[in-house]
Short mmCIF file of C-alpha atoms in Angstrom, two decimals:
data_model
loop_
_atom_site.label_atom_id
_atom_site.label_comp_id
_atom_site.label_asym_id
_atom_site.label_seq_id
_atom_site.Cartn_x
_atom_site.Cartn_y
_atom_site.Cartn_z
CA MET S 1 0.25 -0.20 0.46
CA LYS S 2 1.51 3.40 -0.50
CA PHE S 3 0.63 6.50 0.83
CA LYS S 4 0.53 10.39 -1.06
CA ILE S 5 0.32 13.44 -0.29
CA SER S 6 0.08 16.70 -1.98
CA MET S 7 2.18 20.25 -1.06
CA ALA S 8 -0.15 21.77 0.78
CA MET S 9 0.70 18.94 3.07
CA VAL S 10 4.24 20.75 3.64
CA THR S 11 3.02 23.28 5.66
CA GLY S 12 1.84 21.50 8.35
CA LEU S 13 3.65 22.17 10.80
CA LEU S 14 3.49 22.19 14.47
CA ALA S 15 -0.01 23.02 15.76
CA ALA S 16 0.41 21.99 19.31
CA CYS S 17 -3.01 23.48 20.37
CA VAL S 18 -3.00 23.58 24.40
CA GLY S 19 -6.70 23.90 23.73
CA ASN S 20 -8.23 24.56 27.86
CA ALA S 21 -4.69 25.11 29.28
CA ALA S 22 -4.37 27.64 32.67
CA TYR S 23 -4.34 31.08 32.05
CA ALA S 24 -4.01 34.18 33.97
CA ALA S 25 -6.95 36.14 34.05
CA ASP S 26 -4.90 39.51 33.67
CA PRO S 27 -2.13 39.60 31.05
CA LYS S 28 1.29 41.39 32.18
CA CYS S 29 2.45 43.64 29.71
CA GLY S 30 5.13 46.36 29.68
CA ALA S 31 4.59 49.33 32.99
CA SER S 32 0.76 47.25 33.34
CA THR S 33 -0.28 50.51 33.61
CA GLY S 34 -3.92 49.73 32.22
CA THR S 35 -3.62 52.82 30.10
CA ALA S 36 -3.60 53.18 26.84
CA ALA S 37 -0.76 54.60 25.18
CA ALA S 38 -1.37 57.20 23.20
CA GLY S 39 1.84 58.76 21.90
CA GLU S 40 3.69 59.26 18.68
CA PRO S 41 3.72 55.49 16.77
CA ILE S 42 6.70 53.58 17.00
CA VAL S 43 6.39 51.59 14.16
CA ILE S 44 7.14 47.83 13.60
CA GLY S 45 6.35 45.31 11.22
CA GLY S 46 6.51 41.47 10.55
CA ILE S 47 6.59 38.79 7.38
CA VAL S 48 4.37 36.00 7.38
CA SER S 49 2.99 33.96 4.67
CA VAL S 50 -1.27 33.96 5.11
CA THR S 51 -1.77 33.08 1.32
CA GLY S 52 -0.77 30.56 -0.73
CA PRO S 53 -0.28 26.51 0.36
CA ASP S 54 -0.82 27.13 4.15
CA ASN S 55 -1.68 30.04 6.51
CA PHE S 56 1.69 29.98 8.27
CA SER S 57 1.76 33.05 10.44
CA SER S 58 0.81 31.78 13.77
CA SER S 59 4.09 33.57 15.24
CA GLY S 60 3.05 37.43 13.86
CA LEU S 61 -0.15 36.62 15.26
CA ALA S 62 0.85 35.92 18.00
CA ALA S 63 3.67 39.17 18.13
CA ALA S 64 0.17 41.37 17.24
CA ALA S 65 -1.47 39.96 20.23
CA TYR S 66 0.99 41.10 22.66
CA PHE S 67 1.39 44.82 20.46
CA LYS S 68 -2.17 45.21 21.29
CA CYS S 69 -1.92 44.31 25.48
CA LEU S 70 1.54 46.89 25.93
CA ASN S 71 -0.18 49.31 23.67
CA ALA S 72 -3.16 48.79 26.02
CA ASN S 73 -0.68 49.34 28.99
CA GLY S 74 1.30 52.28 28.57
CA GLY S 75 3.00 51.58 25.16
CA VAL S 76 6.90 51.84 24.91
CA ASN S 77 6.92 54.89 27.91
CA GLY S 78 3.93 55.99 26.33
CA ARG S 79 4.47 55.55 22.88
CA PRO S 80 2.05 52.89 21.00
CA VAL S 81 4.00 50.90 18.60
CA LYS S 82 2.38 50.66 15.43
CA TYR S 83 2.97 46.96 14.13
CA GLN S 84 1.97 46.11 10.28
CA LEU S 85 2.06 42.52 9.64
CA GLU S 86 2.48 41.73 5.85
CA ASP S 87 1.59 38.79 3.70
CA ASP S 88 4.41 37.46 1.90
CA ALA S 89 1.72 34.29 0.04
CA TRP S 90 5.16 32.02 -0.07
CA ASN S 91 6.73 34.20 -3.00
CA PRO S 92 10.29 35.20 -2.63
CA GLU S 93 9.46 38.48 -5.23
CA GLN S 94 6.31 39.18 -2.96
CA SER S 95 8.66 38.70 0.41
CA SER S 96 11.00 41.23 -0.94
CA GLN S 97 8.21 43.83 -1.72
CA VAL S 98 6.74 43.75 1.34
CA ALA S 99 10.29 44.43 3.08
CA VAL S 100 10.70 47.32 0.58
CA LYS S 101 6.82 49.11 1.90
CA LEU S 102 7.63 48.33 5.37
CA ILE S 103 11.59 49.63 6.38
CA ARG S 104 12.38 52.02 3.36
CA ASP S 105 8.21 52.94 2.99
CA GLN S 106 6.88 52.54 6.60
CA LYS S 107 10.26 53.48 8.20
CA ALA S 108 9.82 50.25 11.02
CA VAL S 109 12.67 50.10 13.48
CA ALA S 110 12.89 47.04 13.28
CA LEU S 111 10.49 43.34 12.27
CA VAL S 112 9.30 41.24 15.02
CA GLY S 113 7.87 37.84 14.63
CA ASN S 114 8.58 36.61 11.20
CA MET S 115 7.13 32.95 10.09
CA SER S 116 8.08 32.60 6.62
CA PHE S 117 10.11 30.32 4.34
CA VAL S 118 11.70 32.08 2.03
CA ASP S 119 12.34 35.26 3.78
CA CYS S 120 15.34 34.26 5.02
CA GLY S 121 17.17 34.43 1.47
CA ALA S 122 15.01 36.36 0.10
CA ASN S 123 15.73 39.36 2.14
CA GLN S 124 18.88 39.00 3.80
CA GLY S 125 20.50 41.90 1.31
CA ILE S 126 17.92 44.64 2.55
CA TYR S 127 18.18 43.56 6.14
CA GLU S 128 22.35 43.98 5.81
CA LYS S 129 22.03 47.11 3.60
CA GLU S 130 19.56 49.34 6.05
CA ASP S 131 20.91 47.47 8.91
CA ILE S 132 17.62 46.63 10.30
CA MET S 133 17.18 43.89 13.26
CA VAL S 134 14.88 40.93 12.27
CA ILE S 135 13.31 39.72 15.92
CA ALA S 136 12.38 36.20 14.23
CA GLY S 137 10.00 34.30 15.94
CA VAL S 138 9.62 31.10 13.80
CA GLY S 139 13.69 30.51 11.86
CA VAL S 140 13.48 27.38 9.49
CA PRO S 141 15.58 27.04 5.99
CA ARG S 142 19.33 27.35 7.27
CA ASP S 143 19.10 31.14 6.04
CA CYS S 144 17.81 32.29 8.77
CA PHE S 145 20.14 30.84 11.29
CA PHE S 146 23.26 32.79 9.44
CA GLN S 147 23.17 36.45 9.14
CA LYS S 148 24.23 39.28 11.13
CA ASN S 149 20.40 41.32 10.96
CA TYR S 150 18.14 38.37 11.57
CA ALA S 151 17.67 36.29 15.01
CA PRO S 152 14.86 33.76 16.10
CA THR S 153 13.79 32.75 19.16
CA ASN S 154 13.27 29.12 17.51
CA ALA S 155 16.12 26.68 17.76
CA GLY S 156 15.56 25.65 13.70
CA PRO S 157 14.74 22.06 12.80
CA ARG S 158 18.38 20.81 12.64
CA VAL S 159 19.15 21.65 16.09
CA SER S 160 15.46 19.93 16.66
CA ASN S 161 17.07 16.45 15.42
CA THR S 162 20.25 16.19 17.18
CA LYS S 163 18.52 16.47 19.91
CA ALA S 164 15.81 13.57 19.58
CA VAL S 165 18.55 11.12 17.89
CA MET S 166 21.11 12.24 20.94
CA ASP S 167 18.57 11.04 23.62
CA VAL S 168 17.90 7.97 22.00
CA ALA S 169 21.45 7.32 21.89
CA GLN S 170 21.19 8.45 25.63
CA SER S 171 18.97 6.27 26.68
CA TYR S 172 20.48 3.15 24.91
CA PRO S 173 23.81 3.04 25.28
CA GLY S 174 26.18 1.26 22.87
CA LYS S 175 22.78 0.06 21.53
CA ILE S 176 22.13 2.93 18.47
CA LYS S 177 24.94 2.75 16.24
CA ARG S 178 22.90 3.42 12.78
CA VAL S 179 20.72 6.33 12.52
CA VAL S 180 18.53 7.54 9.06
CA CYS S 181 16.98 11.09 9.09
CA ILE S 182 14.26 11.68 6.81
CA ALA S 183 13.48 15.09 5.23
CA PRO S 184 11.51 17.29 2.27
CA ASN S 185 14.03 18.00 -0.57
CA ILE S 186 13.30 22.14 0.27
CA PRO S 187 16.37 23.68 -0.99
CA ASN S 188 18.74 25.02 2.13
CA LEU S 189 16.13 23.15 4.51
CA GLY S 190 15.79 19.62 3.94
CA GLU S 191 19.37 17.27 3.98
CA TRP S 192 20.56 20.87 5.76
CA SER S 193 18.00 19.67 8.62
CA CYS S 194 19.39 15.38 9.34
CA THR S 195 22.63 16.67 8.36
CA GLY S 196 23.31 17.68 12.23
CA ALA S 197 21.87 14.36 13.81
CA VAL S 198 24.03 12.75 10.80
CA ALA S 199 26.89 14.35 12.44
CA TRP S 200 26.47 13.75 15.95
CA ILE S 201 26.54 9.71 15.02
CA LYS S 202 29.06 9.64 13.47
CA LYS S 203 30.90 11.67 15.83
CA GLN S 204 30.04 8.58 18.24
CA GLY S 205 31.69 5.86 15.80
CA GLY S 206 27.92 5.44 14.14
CA ASP S 207 26.85 5.60 10.82
CA GLY S 208 23.94 8.02 9.82
CA LYS S 209 21.61 8.09 6.26
CA ILE S 210 19.93 11.53 5.32
CA ILE S 211 16.81 10.50 2.31
CA THR S 212 14.85 12.86 1.27
CA PHE S 213 12.14 13.84 -0.78
CA ASP S 214 9.72 15.39 -2.96
CA PRO S 215 6.78 16.88 -0.96
CA GLY S 216 4.14 17.17 -3.69
CA SER S 217 4.87 13.49 -3.73
CA LEU S 218 5.71 11.32 -1.20
CA ASP S 219 5.60 8.16 -1.13
CA ALA S 220 5.59 7.06 2.24
CA THR S 221 5.96 3.20 1.62
CA SER S 222 8.88 3.68 -0.63
CA VAL S 223 10.72 6.00 2.00
CA VAL S 224 10.57 3.83 5.16
CA LEU S 225 11.66 0.76 3.12
CA GLU S 226 14.75 2.95 1.74
CA ALA S 227 15.24 3.96 4.96
CA MET S 228 15.14 0.27 6.56
CA ALA S 229 17.57 -1.33 3.82
CA PHE S 230 20.48 1.07 5.09
CA LYS S 231 19.31 -0.81 8.70
CA PRO S 232 19.17 1.81 11.10
CA ASP S 233 19.03 1.99 15.15
CA VAL S 234 16.89 5.20 14.90
CA ILE S 235 15.19 6.63 11.86
CA SER S 236 13.95 10.89 12.51
CA VAL S 237 11.45 11.84 10.70
CA GLY S 238 12.28 15.19 9.43
CA THR S 239 9.08 16.35 8.79
CA PRO S 240 6.00 19.04 8.91
CA LYS S 241 3.35 16.93 10.75
CA GLY S 242 1.48 16.70 7.81
CA LEU S 243 4.41 14.36 5.83
CA ALA S 244 5.22 12.67 9.22
CA VAL S 245 1.41 10.75 9.87
CA PRO S 246 1.48 8.64 6.79
CA ILE S 247 5.41 7.91 6.81
CA PHE S 248 4.83 6.36 10.27
CA ALA S 249 1.66 4.64 8.85
CA ALA S 250 3.82 2.70 6.02
CA ALA S 251 6.45 2.15 8.56
CA GLU S 252 3.42 0.83 11.32
CA GLU S 253 1.90 -1.36 7.94
CA GLN S 254 6.03 -2.69 7.90
CA GLY S 255 5.72 -3.75 11.57
CA LEU S 256 9.12 -1.19 12.76
CA ALA S 257 7.91 0.05 15.81
CA ASP S 258 9.86 -3.01 17.90
CA LYS S 259 12.01 -2.70 15.66
CA VAL S 260 13.33 0.48 15.68
CA HIS S 261 13.52 3.80 17.73
CA PHE S 262 11.57 6.21 16.09
CA THR S 263 12.51 10.81 16.78
CA GLY S 264 11.14 13.38 15.14
CA PRO S 265 11.94 17.83 15.43
CA ALA S 266 9.70 20.00 17.46
CA SER S 267 7.30 20.10 13.84
CA LEU S 268 5.50 17.24 15.30
CA TYR S 269 5.75 18.35 18.41
CA ASN S 270 1.60 18.59 18.23
CA LEU S 271 -0.54 17.49 20.77
CA ASP S 272 -2.95 16.39 18.20
CA PHE S 273 -0.39 14.24 17.10
CA PRO S 274 -0.29 11.18 19.38
CA ARG S 275 -4.18 10.59 18.55
CA ALA S 276 -2.75 11.10 14.67
CA ILE S 277 -0.08 8.30 14.12
CA GLY S 278 -2.46 6.24 16.71
CA LYS S 279 -1.87 3.74 19.97
CA TYR S 280 -0.06 1.18 17.73
CA TRP S 281 3.61 4.69 18.73
CA ASP S 282 2.57 4.12 22.45
CA GLY S 283 5.69 4.83 23.87
CA LYS S 284 7.82 4.05 20.66
CA VAL S 285 8.18 7.97 19.32
CA THR S 286 10.59 10.83 20.22
CA VAL S 287 9.48 13.93 19.80
CA ASP S 288 12.23 17.57 20.63
CA MET S 289 10.68 20.74 21.87
CA GLU S 290 12.07 23.80 21.17
CA LEU S 291 10.47 25.11 23.61
CA LYS S 292 9.11 24.10 26.66
CA ALA S 293 5.68 21.91 27.35
CA ALA S 294 3.03 24.30 25.47
CA ASP S 295 0.38 23.98 28.71
CA ALA S 296 2.93 24.55 31.79
CA ALA S 297 1.83 26.26 33.93
CA THR S 298 4.32 28.60 34.85
CA PRO S 299 4.23 32.34 34.54
CA ASP S 300 5.30 33.09 31.27
CA MET S 301 2.95 30.25 29.82
CA GLN S 302 0.37 31.74 31.97
CA ASN S 303 0.85 35.13 30.72
CA TRP S 304 1.35 34.13 26.77
CA LEU S 305 -2.02 32.29 26.94
CA ALA S 306 -3.55 35.05 28.52
CA VAL S 307 -2.54 38.19 26.03
CA MET S 308 -3.59 35.31 23.38
CA GLU S 309 -7.21 34.89 25.32
CA LYS S 310 -7.88 39.21 25.65
CA TYR S 311 -6.00 40.06 22.54
CA GLY S 312 -5.30 37.45 19.79
CA GLN S 313 -8.68 36.27 18.21
CA ALA S 314 -10.29 32.83 19.09
CA SER S 315 -8.91 31.01 15.40
CA ASP S 316 -4.61 32.21 16.57
CA PRO S 317 -3.89 29.49 17.35
CA ARG S 318 -1.64 28.39 20.22
CA ASP S 319 0.69 26.37 19.86
CA THR S 320 4.83 26.64 19.79
CA PHE S 321 5.05 29.13 17.07
CA SER S 322 2.98 31.23 18.61
CA GLN S 323 4.96 31.30 21.68
CA ALA S 324 8.07 32.07 19.72
CA GLY S 325 6.52 34.87 18.57
CA TYR S 326 4.93 36.46 21.92
CA LEU S 327 8.23 36.02 23.18
CA ALA S 328 9.93 37.73 19.35
CA ALA S 329 7.59 40.46 20.53
CA ARG S 330 8.13 40.07 24.51
CA VAL S 331 12.10 40.52 24.22
CA THR S 332 11.91 43.54 21.87
CA ALA S 333 9.32 45.77 23.82
CA GLU S 334 10.97 45.08 26.35
CA THR S 335 14.07 46.28 24.72
CA LEU S 336 12.32 49.52 23.61
CA MET S 337 11.28 50.31 27.13
CA LYS S 338 14.75 50.29 28.36
CA MET S 339 15.54 53.01 26.45
CA ASP S 340 14.98 57.00 25.37
CA ALA S 341 11.06 57.02 24.60
CA ALA S 342 12.07 60.37 21.91
CA LYS S 343 15.26 58.92 21.14
CA ILE S 344 13.77 56.11 19.33
CA ASP S 345 14.86 55.55 15.67
CA ARG S 346 15.94 52.24 13.33
CA ARG S 347 20.09 53.17 14.68
CA SER S 348 19.39 52.68 18.61
CA VAL S 349 16.98 50.10 18.44
CA THR S 350 19.13 48.19 16.56
CA ALA S 351 22.46 48.54 18.79
CA ALA S 352 19.58 48.27 21.52
CA LEU S 353 18.82 44.49 19.79
CA ARG S 354 22.31 43.82 19.73
CA ASN S 355 22.32 44.31 23.30
CA ILE S 356 20.56 42.21 24.48
CA LYS S 357 23.13 38.97 26.09
CA ARG S 358 20.65 37.73 28.66
CA PHE S 359 16.97 37.64 28.40
CA GLU S 360 15.91 34.99 30.34
CA SER S 361 12.25 33.40 30.06
CA ASP S 362 10.86 30.23 32.19
CA MET S 363 10.01 29.27 28.22
CA TRP S 364 13.69 28.71 27.51
CA CYS S 365 16.01 26.01 28.71
CA SER S 366 19.37 28.97 28.87
CA PRO S 367 19.21 32.51 28.68
CA TRP S 368 18.24 34.01 25.01
CA TYR S 369 20.73 36.47 23.52
CA VAL S 370 21.58 38.72 20.16
CA GLY S 371 24.76 40.17 20.38
CA ASP S 372 26.66 41.31 18.29
CA GLY S 373 28.28 37.56 16.27
CA SER S 374 27.81 37.04 12.00
CA ARG S 375 25.16 34.77 12.62
CA HIS S 376 22.05 33.50 15.35
CA ASN S 377 20.96 30.32 17.12
CA ALA S 378 21.21 31.30 20.35
CA ASN S 379 18.36 28.51 21.32
CA HIS S 380 19.31 24.91 20.86
CA ALA S 381 18.41 23.56 24.72
CA GLY S 382 15.70 22.25 25.07
CA PRO S 383 13.16 19.04 26.68
CA VAL S 384 12.38 16.35 24.45
CA SER S 385 8.48 14.09 25.06
CA LEU S 386 7.74 11.28 24.58
CA VAL S 387 4.16 10.10 22.88
CA LYS S 388 2.35 7.85 26.56
CA ASP S 389 -1.04 6.90 26.11
CA GLY S 390 -2.45 9.11 23.78
CA LYS S 391 -0.17 11.96 24.54
CA LEU S 392 3.04 14.09 24.07
CA VAL S 393 4.67 13.36 27.62
CA PRO S 394 7.20 16.18 28.26
CA LYS S 395 10.83 14.57 30.44
CA GLN S 396 12.14 17.48 32.93
CA VAL S 397 15.18 17.59 31.55
CA CYS S 398 16.51 20.19 28.94
CA ILE S 399 18.63 18.97 26.63
CA GLU S 400 22.02 20.53 24.69
CA SER S 401 22.26 20.30 21.20
CA GLU S 402 25.55 18.98 20.31
CA ASP S 403 24.99 19.95 16.24
CA PRO S 404 29.17 20.21 15.39
CA GLU S 405 27.56 23.46 13.58
CA LEU S 406 26.90 25.03 16.78
CA ASP S 407 30.27 24.84 17.37
CA ASP S 408 30.87 28.99 16.52
CA VAL S 409 28.12 29.53 18.38
CA HIS S 410 29.48 28.56 22.10
CA ALA S 411 32.89 30.22 21.21
CA TYR S 412 30.78 33.69 21.36
CA GLU S 413 28.70 32.00 23.76
CA LYS S 414 31.46 32.40 25.75
CA THR S 415 32.57 35.94 25.11
CA ILE S 416 29.85 37.54 26.56
CA GLY S 417 29.20 35.08 29.78
CA ILE S 418 26.78 32.71 29.57
CA ALA S 419 28.88 28.66 29.91
CA LYS S 420 27.22 25.87 28.61
#
């Protein structure tokens, strides 16, 4: 039996809905004055992908909700944020057009909450030329983690894949020697997202194989059979949820749950994922988490939910990408509030954002920063979860990714006093 899938499924990335999780009654934003800001607006932009294969805008919607909350509570020392969210429609040319609109026409001082497959590659040139900082919610392709003016609050698929494989290998000492990582052949994403896990297992004396496929015509059975031909101990399904489900169905048909350990990156950290793959996989799949559990009753988690409840739309996702957008907006707002409101402009904001060297939140496992390095991947530690009893059950340990590509990041962190 062969499983086919459409291109639209490539965008079935994480939707870790938290349902009826508790949230604080009164969200806290900015100075929490309860008085609306009425001064001269500060323009901040954001680029997401709304129209096209799928609506990929969760991060930007959360940033918009946070800025509404901020404006209702005094804004940035009296000045409201005018947040302009633009749709790039998954189109590099349109992404460049809206970037020019926000930066040159609207005079945005920063971009915040970005979430796009094409933004990073299409707009690196203008970000550097105009020296404007992007505090992105979600970076996906490699380009998002390898430029001076782009700092995502998420970890990214490469780090995420690596951590999940590490957890399984460390849970079964000496038994994990061969790893297969499966990913869609999207430029600067598919193979790159798997290379960290493969490099790590090779460093442990093992071996690895990367299998990429056309996301528009997935033959899940063929992919699974190709993976099994390598005789793996672990298969990492490094795909969005929509692509992963048929792969797990094909693996179930082959009876693989007791033969191979399965893992996935944070794109599978979706509270509906265990139901989607079925009871067969109970206790058999490890899924990475780029941030802490979406339904954790910690202060920042509750505040994020409260912000979304009061200032977001009911249709706005409450997922990990939403958490990332909330963090991006909050980091930016709290940085601006330390500045002289009368002197806020792009140059001063860029300098202030680059000066972030230790921002802490109970959503992250370690301090987040921007700094003046040539690239940014500050989020590289987090827990993993196990599919168990129809749920994703988090382990209470933060795992530090040992992806060799992070060596320069770790070296930079030592220069700013963040020890790992």
